[in-house]
Coordinates of C-alpha atoms in Angstrom, one line a residue:
M1 CA -0.2 0.2 0.0
N2 CA 2.7 2.4 0.7
A3 CA 4.3 1.6 -2.5
D4 CA 1.3 2.3 -4.5
Y5 CA 0.3 5.3 -2.8
N6 CA 4.2 6.9 -3.0
K7 CA 3.9 6.2 -6.9
R8 CA 0.6 7.8 -7.5
L9 CA 2.0 10.5 -5.7
M10 CA 4.7 11.2 -7.6
N11 CA 2.8 10.8 -10.4
S12 CA 0.2 13.5 -9.5
P13 CA -0.1 16.9 -11.7
S14 CA -0.9 18.5 -8.4
S15 CA 2.4 17.3 -6.7
T16 CA 5.4 19.8 -6.0
L17 CA 7.9 17.2 -6.1
A18 CA 6.8 16.6 -10.1
R19 CA 6.7 20.3 -11.2
K20 CA 10.0 20.6 -9.3
E21 CA 13.2 20.1 -11.7
I22 CA 16.4 19.6 -9.9
P23 CA 19.2 19.9 -12.8
I24 CA 21.9 17.4 -12.4
S25 CA 25.3 18.6 -14.5
S26 CA 28.9 18.5 -13.3
P27 CA 30.7 22.0 -12.7
L28 CA 33.4 22.7 -15.9
P29 CA 36.7 22.7 -15.0
S30 CA 38.4 26.2 -14.9
K31 CA 40.5 27.0 -17.5
D32 CA 42.9 29.0 -15.2
K33 CA 43.0 25.4 -13.1
C34 CA 46.5 23.8 -13.3
S35 CA 46.5 20.3 -14.5
N36 CA 47.9 17.3 -12.5
R37 CA 49.3 16.0 -15.7
F38 CA 52.8 15.5 -16.3
I39 CA 53.5 17.2 -20.1
P40 CA 56.7 17.9 -21.1
D41 CA 57.1 21.6 -22.9
R42 CA 59.0 21.0 -25.8
S43 CA 58.1 24.5 -27.6
S44 CA 61.1 26.6 -25.8
P45 CA 64.8 25.4 -26.8
N46 CA 65.3 26.5 -23.1
W47 CA 66.0 23.0 -20.8
N48 CA 64.6 24.9 -17.9
G49 CA 61.5 25.3 -18.8
K50 CA 60.4 22.1 -20.4
F51 CA 59.3 20.0 -17.9
N52 CA 56.9 21.9 -16.0
L53 CA 53.2 21.5 -15.2
L54 CA 50.7 23.1 -17.5
Q55 CA 50.1 26.5 -16.3
S56 CA 47.4 29.9 -17.1
Q57 CA 48.2 31.7 -19.9
E58 CA 49.1 34.7 -17.8
S59 CA 51.8 32.7 -16.2
R60 CA 52.7 31.2 -19.5
N61 CA 53.5 34.3 -20.9
K62 CA 55.3 35.4 -17.8
N63 CA 57.8 32.3 -18.0
N64 CA 58.0 32.7 -21.6
A65 CA 59.5 36.5 -21.4
M66 CA 61.7 35.4 -18.6
F67 CA 63.0 32.5 -20.6
S68 CA 63.6 34.6 -23.4
D69 CA 65.8 37.0 -21.7
V70 CA 68.2 34.1 -21.0
N71 CA 71.6 35.4 -21.7
S72 CA 74.0 33.8 -24.8
Q73 CA 76.3 31.9 -22.4
A74 CA 73.2 30.1 -21.1
S75 CA 72.0 29.3 -24.4
K76 CA 75.8 27.7 -25.1
E77 CA 74.9 25.5 -22.4
N78 CA 71.5 24.5 -23.0
Q79 CA 73.3 23.9 -26.7
I80 CA 76.1 21.5 -25.3
Y81 CA 73.4 19.8 -22.6
S82 CA 71.4 18.7 -26.1
N83 CA 74.3 17.2 -27.6
V84 CA 75.4 15.2 -24.5
I85 CA 71.7 13.8 -24.8
A86 CA 71.8 13.1 -28.4
N87 CA 75.1 11.2 -27.7
E88 CA 74.0 9.1 -25.1
V89 CA 70.2 8.6 -25.9
L90 CA 70.3 8.5 -29.8
G91 CA 73.8 7.2 -30.4
T92 CA 75.0 10.6 -32.4
R93 CA 78.9 11.0 -32.0
L94 CA 79.2 14.6 -31.7
E95 CA 82.6 16.1 -30.0
Q96 CA 81.9 19.7 -30.6
S97 CA 78.5 21.9 -30.0
T98 CA 76.5 22.1 -32.9
S99 CA 73.2 23.3 -33.8
R100 CA 70.2 20.8 -34.7
E101 CA 70.1 22.0 -38.0
T102 CA 73.9 21.3 -38.7
R103 CA 73.7 18.3 -36.8
T104 CA 70.8 17.4 -39.0
L105 CA 72.5 18.0 -42.0
K106 CA 75.8 15.9 -41.0
D107 CA 73.8 12.7 -40.1
N108 CA 72.0 13.1 -43.6
S109 CA 75.4 13.7 -45.1
C110 CA 77.8 11.0 -46.9
N111 CA 80.8 10.8 -48.6
L112 CA 81.2 9.3 -52.1
F113 CA 84.5 8.0 -51.3
E114 CA 86.1 6.3 -48.2
Y115 CA 89.7 6.6 -48.1
Q116 CA 90.0 3.8 -45.3
S117 CA 89.7 -0.1 -45.7
P118 CA 86.7 -1.5 -44.0
A119 CA 88.8 -3.7 -42.4
K120 CA 90.7 -0.7 -40.2
K121 CA 87.6 1.2 -39.6
R122 CA 86.2 -1.8 -38.2
L123 CA 89.6 -2.3 -35.7
I124 CA 89.0 1.7 -34.8
D125 CA 85.5 0.8 -33.6
D126 CA 86.4 -2.4 -31.8
T127 CA 89.2 -0.7 -30.0
S128 CA 86.9 2.3 -29.0
K129 CA 84.4 -0.1 -27.8
M130 CA 86.8 -1.8 -25.7
I131 CA 88.5 1.6 -24.3
A132 CA 84.6 2.5 -23.3
N133 CA 84.2 -0.7 -21.3
Y134 CA 86.8 -0.1 -18.8
A135 CA 86.3 3.8 -18.8
L136 CA 85.2 5.2 -15.3
S137 CA 82.6 8.1 -16.5
P138 CA 79.1 7.0 -17.2
L139 CA 79.8 9.1 -20.4
G140 CA 81.0 8.1 -23.9
S141 CA 84.1 9.3 -25.3
D142 CA 82.5 11.5 -27.7
S143 CA 80.6 13.5 -24.8
Q144 CA 83.2 13.5 -22.6
N145 CA 85.1 15.1 -25.4
L146 CA 82.4 17.8 -25.9
L147 CA 82.5 18.8 -22.0
C148 CA 86.0 19.3 -22.0
S149 CA 85.8 21.5 -25.2
A150 CA 86.7 25.1 -24.9
T151 CA 84.1 27.5 -24.8
K152 CA 84.8 31.0 -24.9
P153 CA 83.8 32.7 -21.5
P154 CA 81.9 35.6 -21.3
R155 CA 84.2 39.2 -21.3
K156 CA 84.1 40.3 -17.8
I157 CA 83.3 44.4 -17.2
P158 CA 84.7 45.9 -14.4
K159 CA 82.0 47.0 -11.9
A160 CA 84.1 49.7 -10.3
P161 CA 85.8 52.2 -11.8
Y162 CA 89.6 52.8 -12.3
K163 CA 90.0 56.2 -11.5
V164 CA 87.5 59.3 -9.6
L165 CA 88.0 62.8 -9.9
D166 CA 86.3 65.5 -8.1
A167 CA 84.6 67.8 -10.1
P168 CA 83.3 71.2 -8.0
D169 CA 80.9 73.3 -9.3
L170 CA 79.8 70.6 -12.1
Q171 CA 76.7 71.5 -12.6
D172 CA 73.3 69.1 -12.6
D173 CA 71.8 70.5 -15.6
F174 CA 69.9 67.9 -18.1
Y175 CA 70.2 70.3 -21.3
L176 CA 74.2 71.4 -20.8
N177 CA 77.4 69.1 -22.3
L178 CA 80.3 69.9 -20.1
V179 CA 82.8 66.8 -20.6
D180 CA 84.5 66.2 -23.9
W181 CA 87.6 63.9 -24.4
S182 CA 90.4 64.8 -27.2
P183 CA 91.9 62.9 -29.8
Q184 CA 95.4 64.0 -28.1
N185 CA 94.1 62.3 -24.7
L186 CA 93.3 65.4 -23.3
L187 CA 89.7 65.9 -21.1
S188 CA 87.8 69.3 -20.9
V189 CA 85.6 69.8 -18.1
G190 CA 83.5 72.6 -17.3
L191 CA 83.5 73.7 -14.0
G192 CA 81.3 76.8 -13.2
T193 CA 82.9 79.6 -14.8
C194 CA 85.9 77.8 -15.6
V195 CA 87.3 75.3 -18.0
Y196 CA 90.0 72.7 -16.5
L197 CA 92.3 70.2 -18.8
W198 CA 93.0 67.3 -17.6
S199 CA 95.7 65.0 -19.3
A200 CA 95.2 61.2 -19.4
N201 CA 98.8 60.5 -20.3
N202 CA 100.3 62.1 -17.1
G203 CA 97.4 63.1 -14.6
Q204 CA 98.1 66.8 -15.0
V205 CA 95.5 69.6 -14.4
T206 CA 95.5 73.2 -16.5
K207 CA 93.0 75.8 -16.3
L208 CA 92.3 76.7 -19.8
C209 CA 90.3 80.2 -19.0
D210 CA 88.1 81.6 -16.6
F211 CA 84.6 83.4 -17.4
Q212 CA 83.9 84.9 -13.7
S213 CA 85.0 88.8 -14.4
E214 CA 82.7 88.8 -17.5
G215 CA 79.8 87.4 -15.3
D216 CA 79.4 84.5 -17.6
S217 CA 79.9 80.6 -17.1
V218 CA 80.6 77.5 -19.4
T219 CA 77.5 75.4 -20.8
S220 CA 79.3 73.3 -23.3
V221 CA 82.7 72.1 -24.7
S222 CA 83.7 70.6 -27.9
W223 CA 87.2 69.7 -29.5
T224 CA 88.1 69.6 -33.0
E225 CA 88.7 66.6 -34.9
K226 CA 92.7 66.8 -34.2
G227 CA 92.3 67.8 -30.9
N228 CA 94.3 71.1 -31.0
H229 CA 91.1 73.5 -30.9
I230 CA 88.5 73.5 -28.5
A231 CA 84.9 75.6 -28.5
V232 CA 83.4 76.5 -25.5
G233 CA 79.9 77.7 -24.9
T234 CA 78.6 80.1 -22.1
Q235 CA 75.5 81.0 -20.5
R236 CA 75.0 84.3 -22.3
G237 CA 75.6 82.7 -25.8
Y238 CA 79.2 83.6 -26.9
I239 CA 81.4 80.8 -28.2
H240 CA 84.8 81.2 -27.6
I241 CA 87.3 79.2 -29.6
W242 CA 90.8 78.3 -27.8
D243 CA 94.1 76.9 -29.1
V244 CA 95.3 74.5 -26.3
T245 CA 98.8 74.3 -28.1
V246 CA 99.5 77.7 -27.1
S247 CA 96.7 78.4 -24.3
R248 CA 95.3 81.7 -26.4
L249 CA 91.9 82.5 -27.4
I250 CA 91.5 82.7 -31.6
T251 CA 88.4 84.3 -32.1
L252 CA 85.3 85.1 -30.0
L253 CA 81.4 83.9 -31.9
D254 CA 78.3 85.6 -31.1
G255 CA 74.8 85.4 -32.5
H256 CA 73.1 83.8 -29.8
S257 CA 70.5 85.3 -27.5
A258 CA 70.5 82.5 -25.0
R259 CA 72.9 79.9 -23.5
V260 CA 74.6 77.5 -26.1
G261 CA 74.0 74.1 -24.5
T262 CA 75.9 72.1 -27.0
L263 CA 78.2 72.1 -29.7
A264 CA 79.4 69.8 -33.1
W265 CA 82.4 70.2 -35.4
N266 CA 82.3 69.3 -38.8
N267 CA 86.1 70.1 -40.5
D268 CA 85.7 74.0 -40.2
L269 CA 82.7 74.5 -39.4
L270 CA 81.2 74.8 -36.1
Y271 CA 77.4 74.2 -35.5
S272 CA 76.2 75.5 -32.1
G273 CA 72.8 74.5 -30.6
S274 CA 70.9 77.2 -28.2
R275 CA 68.4 77.6 -25.5
D276 CA 67.1 80.5 -28.4
K277 CA 65.5 77.7 -30.1
S278 CA 68.0 77.9 -33.2
I279 CA 70.9 75.8 -34.6
F280 CA 73.9 78.1 -36.0
Q281 CA 76.5 77.2 -38.8
H282 CA 79.9 78.9 -38.0
D283 CA 82.5 79.0 -40.6
L284 CA 85.9 80.0 -39.0
R285 CA 87.3 80.5 -42.4
T286 CA 85.0 83.7 -43.5
P287 CA 85.0 87.1 -41.8
C288 CA 81.1 86.5 -41.0
S289 CA 81.1 83.5 -38.8
I290 CA 77.2 82.9 -39.5
T291 CA 76.6 81.2 -42.4
R292 CA 73.7 79.4 -42.1
K293 CA 70.7 79.7 -39.4
L294 CA 68.8 76.5 -38.9
R295 CA 65.2 76.8 -37.2
A296 CA 62.6 73.9 -36.7
H297 CA 63.0 73.2 -32.8
K298 CA 60.1 74.9 -30.9
Q299 CA 62.2 74.7 -27.2
E300 CA 65.9 74.5 -26.4
V301 CA 68.1 72.6 -28.5
C302 CA 70.0 70.4 -26.4
G303 CA 71.6 67.8 -28.4
L304 CA 74.0 67.7 -31.9
K305 CA 75.8 65.1 -33.3
W306 CA 77.2 64.7 -37.1
S307 CA 77.1 60.9 -38.5
P308 CA 80.7 59.4 -39.3
D309 CA 80.5 60.5 -43.1
R310 CA 79.6 64.1 -42.0
Q311 CA 76.9 63.8 -44.6
Y312 CA 74.0 64.1 -42.1
L313 CA 73.4 66.2 -38.7
A314 CA 71.3 65.0 -36.0
S315 CA 69.6 67.7 -33.6
G316 CA 67.1 67.1 -30.5
G317 CA 65.5 69.5 -28.6
N318 CA 63.2 70.1 -25.5
D319 CA 60.5 69.9 -27.6
N320 CA 60.9 66.0 -28.0
K321 CA 61.7 66.1 -31.7
L322 CA 64.8 64.7 -33.4
F323 CA 65.7 66.5 -36.8
I324 CA 67.9 65.0 -39.7
W325 CA 69.8 67.8 -41.2
N326 CA 72.1 67.8 -44.6
L327 CA 75.1 70.3 -45.7
S328 CA 72.6 72.6 -48.0
A329 CA 69.2 72.5 -46.8
E330 CA 67.7 75.0 -44.5
T331 CA 64.8 72.7 -43.6
P332 CA 65.2 69.3 -42.0
I333 CA 65.2 66.3 -44.2
Q334 CA 63.7 64.0 -41.8
T335 CA 61.4 64.6 -38.6
Y336 CA 61.2 62.0 -35.6
A337 CA 58.6 62.7 -33.2
D338 CA 57.8 59.2 -31.5
H339 CA 59.9 60.3 -28.3
E340 CA 57.7 61.8 -25.3
A341 CA 60.6 63.7 -23.9
A342 CA 63.7 66.1 -24.5
V343 CA 66.2 64.2 -26.9
K344 CA 69.4 64.7 -25.8
A345 CA 71.0 61.3 -26.0
I346 CA 72.1 61.1 -29.6
A347 CA 74.9 58.2 -31.5
W348 CA 75.6 57.6 -34.8
S349 CA 76.7 53.9 -35.5
P350 CA 80.4 53.2 -36.4
H351 CA 79.6 50.1 -38.0
Q352 CA 76.8 50.6 -39.6
H353 CA 76.1 53.2 -42.7
G354 CA 73.0 55.8 -41.6
L355 CA 72.1 53.9 -38.2
L356 CA 71.0 56.3 -35.7
A357 CA 70.4 55.9 -31.9
S358 CA 68.4 58.4 -29.6
G359 CA 67.3 58.2 -26.2
G360 CA 64.4 60.4 -24.7
G361 CA 64.1 62.0 -21.1
T362 CA 62.2 61.0 -17.6
A363 CA 58.8 60.5 -19.5
D364 CA 60.4 58.5 -22.6
R365 CA 63.1 56.7 -21.2
C366 CA 63.3 54.8 -24.7
I367 CA 65.9 54.3 -26.9
R368 CA 65.1 54.3 -30.5
F369 CA 67.1 52.7 -33.2
R370 CA 66.7 54.6 -37.0
N371 CA 67.8 54.1 -40.7
V372 CA 68.1 57.7 -41.8
L373 CA 69.0 56.6 -45.3
T374 CA 65.1 54.6 -45.6
G375 CA 63.6 56.9 -42.9
Q376 CA 62.4 53.7 -41.1
S377 CA 62.7 53.0 -37.2
I378 CA 64.2 49.8 -36.8
N379 CA 63.7 49.1 -33.0
Y380 CA 63.3 50.5 -29.6
I381 CA 64.0 49.6 -25.9
D382 CA 62.2 50.6 -22.6
T383 CA 65.2 51.3 -20.3
G384 CA 63.1 52.1 -17.5
S385 CA 65.0 55.3 -16.3
Q386 CA 65.9 58.9 -17.9
V387 CA 68.5 58.5 -21.1
C388 CA 70.9 61.1 -20.7
N389 CA 73.9 59.9 -22.9
L390 CA 74.4 57.2 -25.7
A391 CA 77.7 56.4 -27.3
W392 CA 78.9 53.5 -29.6
S393 CA 81.8 51.4 -29.1
K394 CA 84.3 52.3 -31.8
H395 CA 85.7 48.7 -32.3
T396 CA 82.8 46.2 -31.5
N397 CA 79.0 46.6 -31.8
E398 CA 78.1 47.5 -28.9
L399 CA 76.5 50.6 -26.9
V400 CA 76.7 52.6 -23.9
S401 CA 74.1 54.7 -22.0
T402 CA 73.9 56.9 -19.0
H403 CA 70.8 57.4 -17.1
G404 CA 69.3 60.1 -14.4
Y405 CA 65.7 59.2 -12.8
S406 CA 65.5 57.0 -11.3
K407 CA 68.2 54.3 -11.2
N408 CA 71.6 57.0 -12.0
H409 CA 73.7 54.0 -13.5
I410 CA 75.5 52.9 -16.9
V411 CA 74.1 50.3 -19.1
I412 CA 76.3 48.8 -21.7
W413 CA 73.9 46.9 -24.4
K414 CA 74.6 44.1 -27.2
Y415 CA 73.2 45.5 -30.8
P416 CA 71.0 44.5 -32.5
S417 CA 70.0 42.1 -29.9
L418 CA 69.6 44.3 -27.4
S419 CA 70.7 42.8 -24.2
K420 CA 72.8 43.8 -21.4
V421 CA 76.2 43.5 -21.4
A422 CA 76.9 45.0 -17.9
E423 CA 75.4 47.6 -15.4
L424 CA 77.0 49.7 -13.7
S425 CA 76.7 52.0 -10.6
G426 CA 78.7 54.2 -8.5
H427 CA 77.2 58.3 -9.0
T428 CA 74.5 59.1 -6.9
Y429 CA 73.0 62.1 -8.7
R430 CA 72.0 61.7 -12.7
V431 CA 75.1 60.5 -14.9
L432 CA 74.4 63.3 -16.8
Y433 CA 78.0 63.6 -18.9
L434 CA 79.6 61.2 -20.9
S435 CA 82.6 60.7 -23.2
V436 CA 84.8 58.0 -24.8
S437 CA 88.3 57.9 -24.7
P438 CA 90.6 58.2 -27.8
E439 CA 91.4 54.4 -28.2
G440 CA 87.9 53.2 -27.7
E441 CA 88.4 51.3 -24.6
S442 CA 87.4 53.6 -21.6
I443 CA 84.6 56.1 -20.8
V444 CA 84.2 58.9 -18.4
T445 CA 81.1 59.8 -16.7
G446 CA 80.2 62.9 -14.7
A447 CA 77.2 63.4 -12.6
G448 CA 75.8 66.5 -10.0
D449 CA 77.9 64.5 -7.4
E450 CA 80.7 66.5 -8.4
T451 CA 82.8 63.7 -9.4
L452 CA 84.2 61.9 -12.6
R453 CA 84.5 58.5 -13.1
F454 CA 86.6 56.3 -15.4
W455 CA 85.2 52.9 -16.5
N456 CA 86.7 50.1 -18.5
V457 CA 83.9 48.8 -20.6
F458 CA 84.6 48.0 -24.2
C459 CA 87.1 45.8 -25.0
K460 CA 90.7 46.5 -27.3
P461 CA 90.7 46.2 -30.9
K462 CA 91.8 43.1 -32.5
T463 CA 95.7 43.3 -33.8
S464 CA 96.1 41.4 -37.3
K465 CA 99.5 39.3 -36.9
E466 CA 102.0 40.1 -38.8
S467 CA 103.2 37.3 -41.4
K468 CA 106.3 35.6 -41.2
S469 CA 106.5 35.3 -44.8
L470 CA 110.0 35.4 -46.6
L471 CA 108.5 37.8 -48.9
N472 CA 108.4 40.0 -45.6
P473 CA 111.9 40.4 -44.5
F474 CA 111.5 43.3 -42.3
P475 CA 108.3 42.7 -40.4
C476 CA 109.1 44.9 -37.6
A477 CA 110.4 47.9 -39.4
R478 CA 109.0 51.5 -38.4

């Protein structure tokens, strides 16, 4: 009776239990939930990230970015490890580190002729197997040779400066250029109202000029290509040309209505950039020195650099603009407006024709690379700090940058990978001044902490070995 009553109750149309539908479903698994399956990830060549559990997309992107920043030395070690695994597991016989593509080509290649008898070859193989049976190492001879092969160690850059000089009254002003190293190994520094010369050969310090009596101060210095003349820009808009061999003032140039913050030589032509937004071309061979006026910037001009072939002039200003000029046009032939702060740091590559690097101020923090021959932007990198100066190595494809807010450090970059070679710290204020030594190995940096620091950052040039041929009986003759 009870069973029949329950059956009629469930089939009754007035029953609340019959009208109520209870969905039966299992919750879908979350996409972000980590799986517990052990699935090796073979998409990355880095062995450190191959055997990880499946992760969310955000974590995967973060790990990929981290693994993509592995330096070249770690990549070489991973390649050696891959070759050792190939030797022991797959039976390949690699005795030097080669890529997977090269290994495939070698495995598929075959010689048409063998200059060795099969019996002798079989004897050598049997001897190798006999020696391997009594070896103490679990690895084969090929893997042992691979691990013992010489690898090029990474270049070590000293983290500390090899010399520190006091520079009292060195101004903490982003728009000035107060340090320059001459081809004659003389370092010129503008300190307040004076210009001092420091000889890197003997360490002698000489005061070149003093503008205290004139009520003026130094805002920029620049050496000629020969290194016997120096141009000194001042706060009142004057340019003094000095002959350092006799410590004598040659000429005084005027025309600017505000301070001259940057100078650039091109043989007998001197270009000056000022706070009055103009760039003047001075020809020291003519009575009227100002032979050309370039007006395109809307604010102070703080950077001027000539290309190595002396055909293009790059100018940067506080209006966040970068202009490219030639020797004849009164207007810039190219304009770049992708920086978001003042452009003071400008450097032309001596290794690639037309390659220009420029850096922006605090609001920008980027180093951008361009090909001025095509007018195209190549690449850029966000340094995370104000870019104050840029300079290329004379011997290798490397770049050094100095920074202000907020890290106040020096970075050496490898081009075109834009990987960091080294980071140098020591200055407590913005590293506003930079110059490269004439031999191209050392740099000097200046900051508002009133110090000049000398660093060994670039490698020496490779010297060609003199041949010992009989056709050259006097290899050491001068």
